[in-house]
Short mmCIF file of C-alpha atoms in Angstrom, two decimals:
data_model
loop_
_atom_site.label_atom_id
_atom_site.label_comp_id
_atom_site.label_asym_id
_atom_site.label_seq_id
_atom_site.Cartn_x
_atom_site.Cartn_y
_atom_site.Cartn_z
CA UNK A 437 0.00 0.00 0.00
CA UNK A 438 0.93 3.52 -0.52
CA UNK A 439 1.25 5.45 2.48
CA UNK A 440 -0.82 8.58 3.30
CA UNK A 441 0.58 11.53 5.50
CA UNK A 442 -2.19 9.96 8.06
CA UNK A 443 -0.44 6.39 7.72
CA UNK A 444 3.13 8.41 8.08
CA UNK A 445 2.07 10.19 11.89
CA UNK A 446 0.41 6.72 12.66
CA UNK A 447 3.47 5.10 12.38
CA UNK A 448 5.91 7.65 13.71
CA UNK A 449 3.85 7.71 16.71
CA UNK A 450 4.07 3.79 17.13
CA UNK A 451 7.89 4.17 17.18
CA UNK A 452 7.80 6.63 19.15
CA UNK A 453 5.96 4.78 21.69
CA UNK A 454 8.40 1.52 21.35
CA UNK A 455 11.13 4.41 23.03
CA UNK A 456 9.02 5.41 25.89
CA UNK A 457 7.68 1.76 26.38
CA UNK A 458 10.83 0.90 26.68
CA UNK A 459 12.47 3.32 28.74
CA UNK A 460 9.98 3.20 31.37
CA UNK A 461 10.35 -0.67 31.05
CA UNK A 462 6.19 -0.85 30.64
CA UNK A 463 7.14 -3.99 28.58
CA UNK A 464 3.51 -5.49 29.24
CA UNK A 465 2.27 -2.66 26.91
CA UNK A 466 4.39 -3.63 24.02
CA UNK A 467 1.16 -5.50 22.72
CA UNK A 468 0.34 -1.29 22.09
CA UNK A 469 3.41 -1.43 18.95
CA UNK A 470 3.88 -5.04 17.81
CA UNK A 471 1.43 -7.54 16.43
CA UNK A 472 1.03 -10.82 18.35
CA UNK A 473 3.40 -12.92 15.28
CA UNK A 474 5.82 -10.11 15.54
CA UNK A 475 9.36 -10.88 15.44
CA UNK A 476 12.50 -8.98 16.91
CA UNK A 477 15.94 -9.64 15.88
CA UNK A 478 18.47 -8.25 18.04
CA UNK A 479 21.25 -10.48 16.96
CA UNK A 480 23.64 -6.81 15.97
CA UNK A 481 23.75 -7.11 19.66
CA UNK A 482 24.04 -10.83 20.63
CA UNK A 483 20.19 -11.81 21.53
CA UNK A 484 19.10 -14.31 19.35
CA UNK A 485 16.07 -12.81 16.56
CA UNK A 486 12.44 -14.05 18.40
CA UNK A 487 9.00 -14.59 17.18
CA UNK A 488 5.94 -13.37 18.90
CA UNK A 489 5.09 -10.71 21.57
CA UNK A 490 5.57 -13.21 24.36
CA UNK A 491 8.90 -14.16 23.34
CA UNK A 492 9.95 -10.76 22.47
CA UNK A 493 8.66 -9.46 26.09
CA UNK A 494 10.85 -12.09 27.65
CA UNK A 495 14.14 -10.98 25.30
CA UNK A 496 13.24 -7.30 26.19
CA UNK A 497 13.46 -8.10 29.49
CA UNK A 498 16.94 -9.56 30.15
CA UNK A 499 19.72 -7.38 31.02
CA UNK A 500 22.08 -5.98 28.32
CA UNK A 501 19.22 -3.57 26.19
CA UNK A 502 19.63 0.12 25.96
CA UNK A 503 18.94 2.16 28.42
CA UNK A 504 17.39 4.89 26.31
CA UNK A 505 16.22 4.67 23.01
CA UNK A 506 15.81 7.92 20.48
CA UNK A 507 14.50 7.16 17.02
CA UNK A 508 14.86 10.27 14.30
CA UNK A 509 14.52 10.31 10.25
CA UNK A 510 11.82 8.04 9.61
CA UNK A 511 11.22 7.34 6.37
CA UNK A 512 8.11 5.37 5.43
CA UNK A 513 7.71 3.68 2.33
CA UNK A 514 4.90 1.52 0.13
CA UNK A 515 4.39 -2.16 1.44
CA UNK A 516 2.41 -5.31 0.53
CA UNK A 517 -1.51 -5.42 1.35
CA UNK A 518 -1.94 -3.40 4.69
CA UNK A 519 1.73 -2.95 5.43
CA UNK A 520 4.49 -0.43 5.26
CA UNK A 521 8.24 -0.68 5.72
CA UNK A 522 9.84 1.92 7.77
CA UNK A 523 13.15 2.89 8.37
CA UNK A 524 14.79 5.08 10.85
CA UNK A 525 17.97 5.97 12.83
CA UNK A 526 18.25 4.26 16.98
CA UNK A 527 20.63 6.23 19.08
CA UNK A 528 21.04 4.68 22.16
CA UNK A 529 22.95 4.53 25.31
CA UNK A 530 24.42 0.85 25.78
CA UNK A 531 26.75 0.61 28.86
CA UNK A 532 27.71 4.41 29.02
CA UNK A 533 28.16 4.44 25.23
CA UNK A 534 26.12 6.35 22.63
CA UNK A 535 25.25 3.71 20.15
CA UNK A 536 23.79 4.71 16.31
CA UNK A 537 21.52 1.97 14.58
CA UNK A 538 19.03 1.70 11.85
CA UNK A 539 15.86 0.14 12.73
CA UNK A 540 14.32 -1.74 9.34
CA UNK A 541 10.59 -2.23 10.48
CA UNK A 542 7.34 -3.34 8.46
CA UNK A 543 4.43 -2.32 9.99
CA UNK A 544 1.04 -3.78 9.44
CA UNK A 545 -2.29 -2.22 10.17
CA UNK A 546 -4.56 -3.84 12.43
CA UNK A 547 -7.79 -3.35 13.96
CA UNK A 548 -6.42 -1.23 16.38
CA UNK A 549 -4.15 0.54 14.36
CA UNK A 550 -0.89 0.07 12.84
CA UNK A 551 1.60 -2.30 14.86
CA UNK A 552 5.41 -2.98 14.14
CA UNK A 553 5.38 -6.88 12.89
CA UNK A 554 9.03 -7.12 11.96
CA UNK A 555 11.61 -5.33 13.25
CA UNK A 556 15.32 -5.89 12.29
CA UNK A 557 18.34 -3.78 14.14
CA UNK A 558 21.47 -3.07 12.41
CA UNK A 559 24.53 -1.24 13.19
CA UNK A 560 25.65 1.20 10.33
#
């Protein structure tokens, strides 16, 4: 699908809300930004890539993850059927240490609005 300027804020604000999720470590509303089969792959640094929001909860909730997360230029392009694949830049703060990442996420809409089902990390 081609993305609207409605479909762009919709999804800026879902990554958005993955930051501030996760900073507050309100993990139990990550159901609020990923779909149920999402899956997370974390493997840039060393957690093995999980499917679904139970799994992902449990990954995102062992010791090692950032411990704040800033995403800025998101980009949103077309996707298949009722998705869209985003990209954007992570900065982070891993052990003391400003990290820079690019998040590569599809994003599918759903009944409650749109929901990150695939997110991939990688270190540029």
């Amino acid at each position: 699908m081609q993305p609207t300027n409605e479909d762009t804020v919709e999804t800026a604000r879902v990554l958005a809300l993955w930051g501030h999720l996760m900073d507050d470590r309100e993990l139990g509303r990550l159901g609020e930004v990923l779909t149920e089969d999402a899956e997370w792959d974390g493997s840039v640094f060393g957690f093995a890539p999980v499917v679904g929001l139970e799994a992902i909860t449990s990954v995102l909730s062992a010791d090692g993850h950032a411990s704040a997360h800033h995403t800025t230029n998101i980009v949103v392009s077309e996707g298949p059927g009722d998705e869209v694949r985003v990209r954007s830049k992570a900065l982070g703060l891993v052990g003391g240490t400003a990290v820079s990442a690019v998040y590569a996420d599809e994003l599918r809409r759903t009944a409650d609005g749109w929901r990150i089902s695939k997110r991939v990390i990688q270190v540029k």
